[in-house]
Amino acid sequence: MFSLAGQKALIVGIANESSIAYGCAKALKAQGADLAITYLDEKAEKYVRPLAEELGAEIFAPLDVSDPDQLTDLFVQITAKWGRLDTLLHSIAFCPKEDLHGRVTDCSRTGFTQAMDISVGSFIELVRRAEPLMGQGGTCMTVSFYGAEKVVKDYNIMGPVKAALESVSRYMAAELGPKGIRVHALSPGPLKTRAASGIAHFDEMMDAASARAPTHQLATIEDCGAYAAFLASAEAANITGGLHYIDGGFNITG
Ligand code: NAD
């Protein structure tokens, strides 16, 4: 129904074939987009490289978002190769384990700052760097979770961090809308990924979510990809600032 043929898309957040970002990259590619794919570091490269090759990524570059030089190098490459960008997917999060596993009340200032910087500040920075390349409009997406709005057991400090991420998305959507740049937060239900394995009792969270969701099915990375691909399309040009649940209806219950 819609095509992304000729679109240029930057995908940040593939760790392996379970990553939400990989599901999105597959769907964007299937609809015709050309991809730039990043990997965190040397350790991650060996898992991400085969996926980038399978998807025919035109740009494959290291990116630790806490390193400003790597951010600069990435955007220099994108500018040189494509001269523009249509879609940005930010699908990353980080929190030091001891803070992730403790009460919000006990979260250290340094852990909080780091979690906010990597999980939220990096979205602001990526969108800011993408803006001049989106002269004809574009789509910027990040990935949040229901724990942003309700207290979800064991999600802890990532709840407030995701709340900030959602708010940032709305503000940037308002600021960039006049330029035709749309900003969205996707909110998938719990999915078994590497990042999720850092959350305590994650299997119980998944079981509870599928029991409570009206469809009794948890979202897949392919579901997330299909939704992201639609949001990236011209047909979604008048949709922005949204929080898009991809969760079998979990959010309407409870
Ligand atoms: P994942 O482990 O596959 O992806 C997390 C990514 O974050 C990895 O690719 C990792 O390299 C990257 N990352 C961490 N620190 C980074 C840094 N400093 N610089 C660059 N990249 C960095 O797990 P995922 O579940 O696909 O996570 C993607 C996003 O989806 C996260 O924001 C997560 O909070 C969110 N999310 C996950 C679920 C779930 O249940 N898995 C549900 C809702 C939202």
Tab-separated table of N, CA and C and ligand atoms in Angstrom, residues 12-16 18-21 40 63-66 91-94 118 143-145 155 158 162 187-196 202, ligand 1:
chain	number	residue	atom	x	y	z
A	12	VAL	N	19.521	3.178	14.702
A	12	VAL	CA	20.451	3.114	15.841
A	12	VAL	C	19.837	2.196	16.891
A	13	GLY	N	20.512	1.088	17.193
A	13	GLY	CA	20.007	0.230	18.266
A	13	GLY	C	19.933	-1.249	17.957
A	14	ILE	N	20.571	-1.681	16.850
A	14	ILE	CA	20.596	-3.141	16.622
A	14	ILE	C	21.742	-3.742	17.439
A	15	ALA	N	21.397	-4.705	18.297
A	15	ALA	CA	22.412	-5.464	19.028
A	15	ALA	C	22.509	-6.871	18.442
A	16	ASN	N	21.372	-7.415	18.049
A	16	ASN	CA	21.327	-8.772	17.491
A	16	ASN	C	19.967	-8.962	16.794
A	18	SER	N	17.303	-10.197	17.762
A	18	SER	CA	16.100	-10.016	18.590
A	18	SER	C	15.769	-8.542	18.792
A	19	SER	N	16.650	-7.655	18.386
A	19	SER	CA	16.467	-6.227	18.667
A	19	SER	C	15.236	-5.658	17.967
A	20	ILE	N	14.536	-4.775	18.687
A	20	ILE	CA	13.401	-4.062	18.081
A	20	ILE	C	13.894	-3.300	16.840
A	21	ALA	N	15.079	-2.727	16.945
A	21	ALA	CA	15.633	-1.964	15.808
A	21	ALA	C	15.831	-2.858	14.586
A	40	LEU	N	27.272	-0.628	18.535
A	40	LEU	CA	27.792	0.051	19.729
A	40	LEU	C	29.316	0.076	19.801
A	63	LEU	N	28.760	3.484	16.691
A	63	LEU	CA	28.174	4.638	17.384
A	63	LEU	C	27.887	4.297	18.835
A	64	ASP	N	28.728	4.864	19.701
A	64	ASP	CA	28.397	4.940	21.122
A	64	ASP	C	27.919	6.378	21.304
A	65	VAL	N	26.658	6.558	21.658
A	65	VAL	CA	26.095	7.920	21.658
A	65	VAL	C	26.740	8.832	22.700
A	66	SER	N	27.543	8.258	23.601
A	66	SER	CA	28.238	9.131	24.548
A	66	SER	C	29.527	9.695	23.953
A	91	SER	N	16.587	3.480	19.024
A	91	SER	CA	16.037	2.333	19.760
A	91	SER	C	17.074	1.843	20.764
A	92	ILE	N	17.452	2.742	21.679
A	92	ILE	CA	18.493	2.406	22.647
A	92	ILE	C	18.099	2.877	24.050
A	93	ALA	N	18.653	2.193	25.009
A	93	ALA	CA	18.440	2.583	26.403
A	93	ALA	C	19.590	2.015	27.218
A	94	PHE	N	19.892	2.678	28.298
A	94	PHE	CA	20.922	2.161	29.204
A	94	PHE	C	20.685	2.672	30.607
A	118	ILE	N	22.004	8.654	28.046
A	118	ILE	CA	22.066	7.654	26.960
A	118	ILE	C	20.678	7.382	26.381
A	143	VAL	N	11.735	4.561	21.122
A	143	VAL	CA	10.991	3.417	21.656
A	143	VAL	C	10.855	3.553	23.173
A	144	SER	N	9.606	3.615	23.609
A	144	SER	CA	9.325	3.777	25.028
A	144	SER	C	8.652	2.518	25.584
A	145	PHE	N	8.118	2.626	26.799
A	145	PHE	CA	7.445	1.478	27.429
A	145	PHE	C	6.379	2.012	28.385
A	155	TYR	N	10.456	-2.228	36.809
A	155	TYR	CA	10.920	-1.332	35.745
A	155	TYR	C	11.705	-0.158	36.346
A	158	MET	N	13.784	3.232	35.058
A	158	MET	CA	13.537	3.387	33.620
A	158	MET	C	12.140	3.949	33.350
A	162	LYS	N	11.774	6.891	30.768
A	162	LYS	CA	10.918	6.784	29.567
A	162	LYS	C	9.849	7.882	29.564
A	187	SER	N	5.509	2.332	21.607
A	187	SER	CA	5.466	1.735	22.944
A	187	SER	C	5.065	0.262	22.851
A	188	PRO	N	6.060	-0.593	22.596
A	188	PRO	CA	5.747	-2.020	22.481
A	188	PRO	C	5.538	-2.661	23.849
A	189	GLY	N	4.792	-3.727	23.863
A	189	GLY	CA	4.698	-4.544	25.072
A	189	GLY	C	6.026	-5.241	25.291
A	190	PRO	N	6.199	-5.931	26.423
A	190	PRO	CA	7.487	-6.562	26.702
A	190	PRO	C	7.899	-7.607	25.658
A	191	LEU	N	9.156	-7.535	25.277
A	191	LEU	CA	9.720	-8.412	24.241
A	191	LEU	C	11.041	-8.962	24.751
A	192	LYS	N	11.311	-10.218	24.474
A	192	LYS	CA	12.549	-10.815	24.977
A	192	LYS	C	13.749	-10.351	24.142
A	193	THR	N	14.461	-9.369	24.648
A	193	THR	CA	15.641	-8.851	23.940
A	193	THR	C	16.799	-8.782	24.935
A	194	ARG	N	17.969	-8.385	24.443
A	194	ARG	CA	19.113	-8.278	25.351
A	194	ARG	C	18.884	-7.232	26.421
A	195	ALA	N	18.365	-6.074	26.012
A	195	ALA	CA	18.125	-5.014	26.998
A	195	ALA	C	17.132	-5.502	28.060
A	196	ALA	N	16.106	-6.224	27.620
A	196	ALA	CA	15.076	-6.691	28.545
A	196	ALA	C	15.644	-7.689	29.549
A	202	PHE	N	11.864	-10.547	34.339
A	202	PHE	CA	11.270	-10.106	33.075
A	202	PHE	C	10.279	-11.137	32.519
B	1	NAD	P1	18.412	-4.420	22.539
B	1	NAD	O1	19.342	-4.849	23.612
B	1	NAD	O2	18.332	-5.272	21.339
B	1	NAD	O3	18.724	-2.918	22.081
B	1	NAD	C1	19.237	-1.958	22.962
B	1	NAD	C2	20.302	-1.210	22.176
B	1	NAD	O4	20.795	-0.099	22.928
B	1	NAD	C3	21.514	-2.085	21.849
B	1	NAD	O5	21.694	-2.145	20.451
B	1	NAD	C4	22.661	-1.350	22.516
B	1	NAD	O6	23.859	-1.441	21.778
B	1	NAD	C5	22.129	0.069	22.498
B	1	NAD	N1	22.880	0.967	23.363
B	1	NAD	C6	23.004	0.950	24.717
B	1	NAD	N2	23.872	1.925	25.112
B	1	NAD	C7	24.262	2.581	23.980
B	1	NAD	C8	25.130	3.667	23.707
B	1	NAD	N3	25.818	4.285	24.690
B	1	NAD	N4	25.289	4.073	22.427
B	1	NAD	C9	24.648	3.463	21.423
B	1	NAD	N5	23.824	2.406	21.598
B	1	NAD	C10	23.640	1.973	22.864
B	1	NAD	O7	16.989	-4.302	23.246
B	1	NAD	P2	15.575	-3.712	22.739
B	1	NAD	O8	14.572	-4.295	23.661
B	1	NAD	O9	15.442	-3.889	21.273
B	1	NAD	O10	15.709	-2.173	23.121
B	1	NAD	C11	15.474	-1.125	22.212
B	1	NAD	C12	14.639	-0.044	22.865
B	1	NAD	O11	13.317	-0.550	23.077
B	1	NAD	C13	15.119	0.437	24.226
B	1	NAD	O12	14.930	1.836	24.312
B	1	NAD	C14	14.172	-0.262	25.191
B	1	NAD	O13	14.037	0.433	26.412
B	1	NAD	C15	12.905	-0.206	24.379
B	1	NAD	N6	11.829	-1.121	24.770
B	1	NAD	C16	12.060	-2.434	24.939
B	1	NAD	C17	11.012	-3.272	25.297
B	1	NAD	C18	11.264	-4.736	25.522
B	1	NAD	O14	10.438	-5.368	26.190
B	1	NAD	N7	12.327	-5.323	24.997
B	1	NAD	C19	9.723	-2.779	25.463
B	1	NAD	C20	9.503	-1.422	25.261
B	1	NAD	C21	10.564	-0.606	24.923
